PDB file of C-alpha atoms in Angstrom:
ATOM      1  CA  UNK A 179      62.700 128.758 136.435  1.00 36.00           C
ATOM      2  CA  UNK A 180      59.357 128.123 138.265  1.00 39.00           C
ATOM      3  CA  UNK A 181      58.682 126.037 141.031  1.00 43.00           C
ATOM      4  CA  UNK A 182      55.674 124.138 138.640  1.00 50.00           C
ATOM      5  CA  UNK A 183      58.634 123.729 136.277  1.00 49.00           C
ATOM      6  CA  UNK A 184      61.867 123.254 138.888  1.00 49.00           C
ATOM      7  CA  UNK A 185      63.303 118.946 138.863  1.00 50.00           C
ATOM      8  CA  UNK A 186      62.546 117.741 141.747  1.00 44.00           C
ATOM      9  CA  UNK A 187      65.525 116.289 144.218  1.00 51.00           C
ATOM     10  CA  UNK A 188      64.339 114.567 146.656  1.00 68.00           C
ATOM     11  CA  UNK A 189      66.857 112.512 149.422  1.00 88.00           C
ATOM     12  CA  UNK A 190      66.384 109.038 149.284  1.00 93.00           C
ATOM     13  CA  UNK A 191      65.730 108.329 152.932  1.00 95.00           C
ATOM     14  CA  UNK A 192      62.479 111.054 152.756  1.00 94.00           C
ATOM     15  CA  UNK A 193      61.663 108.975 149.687  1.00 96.00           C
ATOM     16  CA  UNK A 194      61.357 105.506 151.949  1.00 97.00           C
ATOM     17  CA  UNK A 195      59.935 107.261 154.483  1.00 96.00           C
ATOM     18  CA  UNK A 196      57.127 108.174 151.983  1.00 97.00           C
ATOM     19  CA  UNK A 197      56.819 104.321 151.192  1.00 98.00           C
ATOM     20  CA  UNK A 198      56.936 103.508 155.245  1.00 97.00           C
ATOM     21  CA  UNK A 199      53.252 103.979 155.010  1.00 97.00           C
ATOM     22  CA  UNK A 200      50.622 101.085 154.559  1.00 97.00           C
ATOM     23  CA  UNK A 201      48.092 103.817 153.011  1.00 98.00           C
ATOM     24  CA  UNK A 202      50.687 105.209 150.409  1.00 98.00           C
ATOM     25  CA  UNK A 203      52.134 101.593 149.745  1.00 97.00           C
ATOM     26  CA  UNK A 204      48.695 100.643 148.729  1.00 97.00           C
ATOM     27  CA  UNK A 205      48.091 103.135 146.469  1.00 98.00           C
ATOM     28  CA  UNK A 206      51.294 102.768 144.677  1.00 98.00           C
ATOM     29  CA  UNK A 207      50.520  99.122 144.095  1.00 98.00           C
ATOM     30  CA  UNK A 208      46.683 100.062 142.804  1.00 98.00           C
ATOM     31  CA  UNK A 209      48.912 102.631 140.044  1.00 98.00           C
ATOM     32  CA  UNK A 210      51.671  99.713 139.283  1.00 98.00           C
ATOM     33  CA  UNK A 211      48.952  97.574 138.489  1.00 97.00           C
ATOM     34  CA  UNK A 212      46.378  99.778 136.930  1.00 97.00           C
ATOM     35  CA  UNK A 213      48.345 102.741 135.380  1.00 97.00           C
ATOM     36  CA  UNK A 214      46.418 105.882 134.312  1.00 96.00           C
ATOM     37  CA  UNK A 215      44.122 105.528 137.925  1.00 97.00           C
ATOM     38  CA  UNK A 216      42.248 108.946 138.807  1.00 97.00           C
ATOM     39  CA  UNK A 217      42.315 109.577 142.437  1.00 96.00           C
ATOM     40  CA  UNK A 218      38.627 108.482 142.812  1.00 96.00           C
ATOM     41  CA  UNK A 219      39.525 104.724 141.557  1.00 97.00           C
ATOM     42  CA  UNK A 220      42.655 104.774 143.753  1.00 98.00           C
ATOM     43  CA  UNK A 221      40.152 105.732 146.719  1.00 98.00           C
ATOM     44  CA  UNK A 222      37.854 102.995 145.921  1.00 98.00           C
ATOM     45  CA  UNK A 223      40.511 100.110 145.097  1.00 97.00           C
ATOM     46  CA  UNK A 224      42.158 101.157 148.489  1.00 98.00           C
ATOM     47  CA  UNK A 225      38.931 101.983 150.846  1.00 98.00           C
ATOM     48  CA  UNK A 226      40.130 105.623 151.682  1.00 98.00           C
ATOM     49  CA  UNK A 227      38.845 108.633 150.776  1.00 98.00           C
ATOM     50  CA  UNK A 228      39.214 110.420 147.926  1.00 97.00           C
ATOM     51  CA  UNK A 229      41.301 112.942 149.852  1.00 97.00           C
ATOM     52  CA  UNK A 230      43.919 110.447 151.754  1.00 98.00           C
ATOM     53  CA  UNK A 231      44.246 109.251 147.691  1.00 98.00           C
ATOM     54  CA  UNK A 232      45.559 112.313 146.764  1.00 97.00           C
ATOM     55  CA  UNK A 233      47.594 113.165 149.200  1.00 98.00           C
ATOM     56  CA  UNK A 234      49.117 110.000 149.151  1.00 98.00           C
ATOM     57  CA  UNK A 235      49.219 109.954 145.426  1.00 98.00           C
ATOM     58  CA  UNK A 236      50.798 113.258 145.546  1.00 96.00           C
ATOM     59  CA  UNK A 237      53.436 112.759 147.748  1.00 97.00           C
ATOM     60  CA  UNK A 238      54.429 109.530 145.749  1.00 98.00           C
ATOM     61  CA  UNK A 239      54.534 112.023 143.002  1.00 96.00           C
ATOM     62  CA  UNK A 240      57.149 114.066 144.831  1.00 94.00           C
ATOM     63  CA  UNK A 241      59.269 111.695 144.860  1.00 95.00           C
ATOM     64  CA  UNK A 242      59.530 110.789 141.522  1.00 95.00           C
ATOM     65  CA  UNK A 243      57.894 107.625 141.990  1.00 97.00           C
ATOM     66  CA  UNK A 244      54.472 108.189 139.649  1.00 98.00           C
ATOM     67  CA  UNK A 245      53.687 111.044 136.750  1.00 97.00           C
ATOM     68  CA  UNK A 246      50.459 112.499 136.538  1.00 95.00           C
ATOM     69  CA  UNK A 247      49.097 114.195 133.652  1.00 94.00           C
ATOM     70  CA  UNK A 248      45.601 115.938 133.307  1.00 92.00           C
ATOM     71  CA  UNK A 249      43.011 114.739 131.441  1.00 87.00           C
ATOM     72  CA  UNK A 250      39.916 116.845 131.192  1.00 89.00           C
ATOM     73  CA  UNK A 251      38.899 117.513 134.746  1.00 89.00           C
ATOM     74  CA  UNK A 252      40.508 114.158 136.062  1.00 89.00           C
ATOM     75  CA  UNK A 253      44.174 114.045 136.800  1.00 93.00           C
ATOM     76  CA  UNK A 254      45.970 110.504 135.625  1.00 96.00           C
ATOM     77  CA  UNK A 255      48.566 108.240 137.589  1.00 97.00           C
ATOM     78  CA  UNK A 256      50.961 106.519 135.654  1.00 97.00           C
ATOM     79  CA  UNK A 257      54.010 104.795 137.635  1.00 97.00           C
ATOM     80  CA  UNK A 258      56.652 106.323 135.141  1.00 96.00           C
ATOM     81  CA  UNK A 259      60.027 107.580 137.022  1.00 96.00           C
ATOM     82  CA  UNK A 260      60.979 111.119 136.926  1.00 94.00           C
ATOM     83  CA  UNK A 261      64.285 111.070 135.275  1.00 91.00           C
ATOM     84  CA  UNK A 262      65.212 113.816 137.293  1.00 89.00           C
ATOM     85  CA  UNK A 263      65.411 111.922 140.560  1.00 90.00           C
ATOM     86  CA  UNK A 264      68.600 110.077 140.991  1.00 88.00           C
ATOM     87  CA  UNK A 265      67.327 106.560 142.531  1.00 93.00           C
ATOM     88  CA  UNK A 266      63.322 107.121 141.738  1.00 95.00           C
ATOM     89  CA  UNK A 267      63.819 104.672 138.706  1.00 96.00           C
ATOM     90  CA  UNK A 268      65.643 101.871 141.037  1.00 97.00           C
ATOM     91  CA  UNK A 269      63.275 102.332 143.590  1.00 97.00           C
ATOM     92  CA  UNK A 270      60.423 102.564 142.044  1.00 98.00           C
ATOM     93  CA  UNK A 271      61.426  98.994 140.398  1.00 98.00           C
ATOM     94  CA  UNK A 272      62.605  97.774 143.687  1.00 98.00           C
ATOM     95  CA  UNK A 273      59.212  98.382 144.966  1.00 98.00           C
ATOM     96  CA  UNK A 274      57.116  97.479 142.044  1.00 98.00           C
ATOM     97  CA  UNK A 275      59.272  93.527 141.995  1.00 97.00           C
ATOM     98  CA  UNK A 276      57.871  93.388 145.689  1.00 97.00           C
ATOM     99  CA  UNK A 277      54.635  94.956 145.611  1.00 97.00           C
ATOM    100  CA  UNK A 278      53.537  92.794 142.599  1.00 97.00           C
ATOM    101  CA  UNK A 279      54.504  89.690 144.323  1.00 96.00           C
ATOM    102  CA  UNK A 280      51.803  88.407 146.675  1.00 92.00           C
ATOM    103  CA  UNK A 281      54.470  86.090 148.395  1.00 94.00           C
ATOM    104  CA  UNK A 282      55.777  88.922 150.007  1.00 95.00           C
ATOM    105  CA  UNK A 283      54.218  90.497 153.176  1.00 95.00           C
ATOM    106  CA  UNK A 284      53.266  94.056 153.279  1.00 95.00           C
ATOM    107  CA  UNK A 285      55.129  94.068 156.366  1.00 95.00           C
ATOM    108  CA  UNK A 286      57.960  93.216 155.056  1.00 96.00           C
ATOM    109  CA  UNK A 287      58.205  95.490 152.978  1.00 97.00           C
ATOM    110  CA  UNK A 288      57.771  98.036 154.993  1.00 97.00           C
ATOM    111  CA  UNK A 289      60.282  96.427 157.772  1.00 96.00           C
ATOM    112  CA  UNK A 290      62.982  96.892 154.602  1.00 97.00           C
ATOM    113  CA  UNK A 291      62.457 100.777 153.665  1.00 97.00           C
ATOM    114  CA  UNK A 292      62.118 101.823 157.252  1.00 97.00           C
ATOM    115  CA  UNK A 293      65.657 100.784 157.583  1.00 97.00           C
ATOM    116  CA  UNK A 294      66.910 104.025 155.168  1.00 97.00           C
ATOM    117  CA  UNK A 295      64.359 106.359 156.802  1.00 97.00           C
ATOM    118  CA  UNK A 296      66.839 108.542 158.453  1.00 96.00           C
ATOM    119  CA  UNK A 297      69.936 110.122 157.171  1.00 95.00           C
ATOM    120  CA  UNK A 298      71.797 108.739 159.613  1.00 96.00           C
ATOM    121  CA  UNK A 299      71.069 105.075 159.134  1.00 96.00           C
ATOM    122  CA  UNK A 300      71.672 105.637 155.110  1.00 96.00           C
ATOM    123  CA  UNK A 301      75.001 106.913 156.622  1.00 95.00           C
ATOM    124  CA  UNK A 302      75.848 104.255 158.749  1.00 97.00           C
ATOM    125  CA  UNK A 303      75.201 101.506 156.052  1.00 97.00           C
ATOM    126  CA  UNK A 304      77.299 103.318 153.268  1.00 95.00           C
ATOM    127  CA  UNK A 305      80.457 103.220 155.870  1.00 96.00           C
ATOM    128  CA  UNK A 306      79.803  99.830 156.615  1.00 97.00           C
ATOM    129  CA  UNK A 307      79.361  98.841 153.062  1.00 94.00           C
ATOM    130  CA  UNK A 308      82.833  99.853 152.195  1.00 89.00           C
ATOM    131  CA  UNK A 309      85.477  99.260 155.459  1.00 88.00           C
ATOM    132  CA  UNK A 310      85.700  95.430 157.292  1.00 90.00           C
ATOM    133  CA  UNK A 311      83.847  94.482 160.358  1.00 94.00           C
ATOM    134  CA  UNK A 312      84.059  97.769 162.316  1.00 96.00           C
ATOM    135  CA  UNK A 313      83.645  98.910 166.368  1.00 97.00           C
ATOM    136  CA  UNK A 314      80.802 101.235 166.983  1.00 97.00           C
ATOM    137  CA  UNK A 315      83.797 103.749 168.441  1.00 97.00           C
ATOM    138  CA  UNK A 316      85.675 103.827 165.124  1.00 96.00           C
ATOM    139  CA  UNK A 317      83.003 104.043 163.136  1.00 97.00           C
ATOM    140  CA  UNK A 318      81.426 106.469 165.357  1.00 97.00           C
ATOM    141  CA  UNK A 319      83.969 109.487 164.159  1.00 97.00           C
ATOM    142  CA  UNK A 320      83.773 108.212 160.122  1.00 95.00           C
ATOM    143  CA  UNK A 321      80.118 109.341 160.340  1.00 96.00           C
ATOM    144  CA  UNK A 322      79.821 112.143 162.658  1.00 96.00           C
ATOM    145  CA  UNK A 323      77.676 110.724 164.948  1.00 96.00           C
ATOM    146  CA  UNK A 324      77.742 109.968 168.774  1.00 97.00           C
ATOM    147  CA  UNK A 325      77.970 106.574 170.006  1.00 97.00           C
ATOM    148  CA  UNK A 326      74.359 106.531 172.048  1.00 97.00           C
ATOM    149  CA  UNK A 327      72.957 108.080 168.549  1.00 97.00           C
ATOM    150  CA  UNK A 328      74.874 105.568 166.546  1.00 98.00           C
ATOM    151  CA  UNK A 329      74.248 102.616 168.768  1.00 97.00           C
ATOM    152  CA  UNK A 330      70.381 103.316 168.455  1.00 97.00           C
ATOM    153  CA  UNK A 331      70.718 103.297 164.768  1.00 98.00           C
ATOM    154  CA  UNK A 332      72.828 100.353 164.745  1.00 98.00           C
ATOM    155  CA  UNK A 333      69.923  98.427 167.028  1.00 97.00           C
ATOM    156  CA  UNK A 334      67.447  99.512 164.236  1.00 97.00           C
ATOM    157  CA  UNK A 335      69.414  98.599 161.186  1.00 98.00           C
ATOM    158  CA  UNK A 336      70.481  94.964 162.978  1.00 97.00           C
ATOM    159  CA  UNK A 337      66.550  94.492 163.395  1.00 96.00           C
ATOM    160  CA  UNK A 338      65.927  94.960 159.864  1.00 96.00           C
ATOM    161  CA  UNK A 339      68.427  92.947 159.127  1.00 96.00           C
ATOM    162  CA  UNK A 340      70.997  95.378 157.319  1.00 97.00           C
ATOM    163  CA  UNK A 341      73.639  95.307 159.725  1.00 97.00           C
ATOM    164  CA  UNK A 342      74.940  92.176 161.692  1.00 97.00           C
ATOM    165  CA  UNK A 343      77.103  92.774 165.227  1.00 96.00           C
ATOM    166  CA  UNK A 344      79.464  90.376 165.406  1.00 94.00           C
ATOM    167  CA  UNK A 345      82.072  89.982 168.325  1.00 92.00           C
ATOM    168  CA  UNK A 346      81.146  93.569 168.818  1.00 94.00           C
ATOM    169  CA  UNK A 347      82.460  94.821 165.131  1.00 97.00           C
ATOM    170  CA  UNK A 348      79.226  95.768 163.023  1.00 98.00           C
ATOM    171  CA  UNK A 349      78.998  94.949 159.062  1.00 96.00           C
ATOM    172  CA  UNK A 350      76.612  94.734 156.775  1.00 97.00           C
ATOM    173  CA  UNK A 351      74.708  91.171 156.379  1.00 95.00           C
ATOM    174  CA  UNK A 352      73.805  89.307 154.073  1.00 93.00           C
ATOM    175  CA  UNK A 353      70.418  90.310 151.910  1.00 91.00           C
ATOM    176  CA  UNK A 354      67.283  87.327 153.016  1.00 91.00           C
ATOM    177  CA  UNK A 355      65.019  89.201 150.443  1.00 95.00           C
ATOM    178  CA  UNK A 356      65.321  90.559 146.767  1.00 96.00           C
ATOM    179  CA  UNK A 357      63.831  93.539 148.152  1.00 97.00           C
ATOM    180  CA  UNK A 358      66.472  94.231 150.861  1.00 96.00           C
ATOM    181  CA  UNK A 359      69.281  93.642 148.499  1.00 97.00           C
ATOM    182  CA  UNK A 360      67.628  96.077 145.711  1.00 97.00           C
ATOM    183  CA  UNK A 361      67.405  98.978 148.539  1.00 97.00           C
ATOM    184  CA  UNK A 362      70.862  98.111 149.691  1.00 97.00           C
ATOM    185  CA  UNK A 363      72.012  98.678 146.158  1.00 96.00           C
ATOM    186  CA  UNK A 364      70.351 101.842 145.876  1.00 96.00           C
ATOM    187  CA  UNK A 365      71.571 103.184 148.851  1.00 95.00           C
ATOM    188  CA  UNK A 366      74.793 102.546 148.117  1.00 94.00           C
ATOM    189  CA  UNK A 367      74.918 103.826 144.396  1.00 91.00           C
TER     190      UNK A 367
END
C-alpha cells in the first residue's frame, strides 16, 4: 500500500496537541461552520495567510479531524471524521459542541486539550481513572514514570482541573465543563 493511500493512526495526545493552537482552533471552527472552505476563505475568515491556512488545515487533516477533496484547482474542507482514526469522530464532536458555543472561551478550550498533550499525562489520567485515591509513590511504578516527572504532570493535570490531590492521594475530579468530561471520555475509551 502507498503512503497517499496508507489509514492514518495518529495518538490522541499529538491529536490535542494539534488543537492546543489558537491559529488551528480557528480554522477548524471556520470548516465546522462553513464546510467545503478552500484554504483562501479559511485565510480570510481567520486573518492569516493563505499559507498558515494550509498548514493548519493540513495538519487538522492528519489527524482525522477534516476531509479534503479536490475540486478543480481548489482543494475543499469538509469536517467529516476519518473512520480510520480511533477517537477522531469523538473528538472532533467534542470540539465542534465547544467551538460552536460562543459561551465558551477559546481559552478554555484550549486549557482542556492541553491537559492530554503528552503521553504521559494521558497515562497518568487512565490509572487514575480506574484505582481509588492514589499516592504519587504507588502510582509512580503503575505508570513507569519517576516521581519528579510524575509530580510535574500531576501539577499540570490538577491545574486543568483533571486531577484533584487530596490528603496527598491524587484522583480524578469531577468534570466543570461538557468539554472536559467529553475529552476525559475519550481518553479513557
Amino acid at each position: 500500500m502507498n503512503s497517499k493511500n496508507a489509514p492514518l493512526a495518529p495518538t490522541l495526545w499529538r491529536t490535542f496537541r494539534v488543537l492546543a493552537s489558537p491559529t488551528r482552533l480557528n480554522c477548524l471552527k471556520t470548516v465546522l461552520k462553513q464546510p467545503d472552505s478552500t484554504v483562501k476563505q479559511v485565510a480570510k475568515m481567520v486573518r492569516i495567510s493563505e499559507a498558515q491556512a494550509s498548514l493548519a488545515l493540513r495538519a487538522l487533516q492528519s489527524r482525522g479531524l477534516l476531509s479534503a477533496r479536490r475540486q478543480s484547482r481548489w482543494v475543499l474542507y469538509t469536517p467529516d471524521a476519518d473512520d480510520s482514526v480511533v477517537s477522531a469522530a469523538s473528538v472532533l464532536s467534542a470540539m465542534k459542541s465547544a467551538l460552536l458555543d460562543d459561551s465558551v472561551a477559546e481559552t478554555k478550550i484550549i486549557s482542556a486539550v492541553t491537559a492530554y498533550t503528552h503521553p504521559r499525562r494521558v497515562e497518568i489520567v487512565r490509572a487514575l481513572a480506574f484505582s481509588e485515591a492514589i499516592e504519587a509513590q504507588t502510582l509512580s511504578p503503575q505508570v513507569g514514570i519517576s516521581l519528579p516527572a510524575l509530580f510535574r504532570h500531576l501539577d499540570k493535570l490538577i491545574a486543568r482541573g483533571v486531577v484533584i490531590n487530596t490528603n496527598r492521594k491524587f484522583l480524578i475530579s469531577k468534570s466543570k465543563t461538557k468539554l472536559a468530561h467529553d475529552l476525559l471520555l475519550i481518553v479513557l475509551a
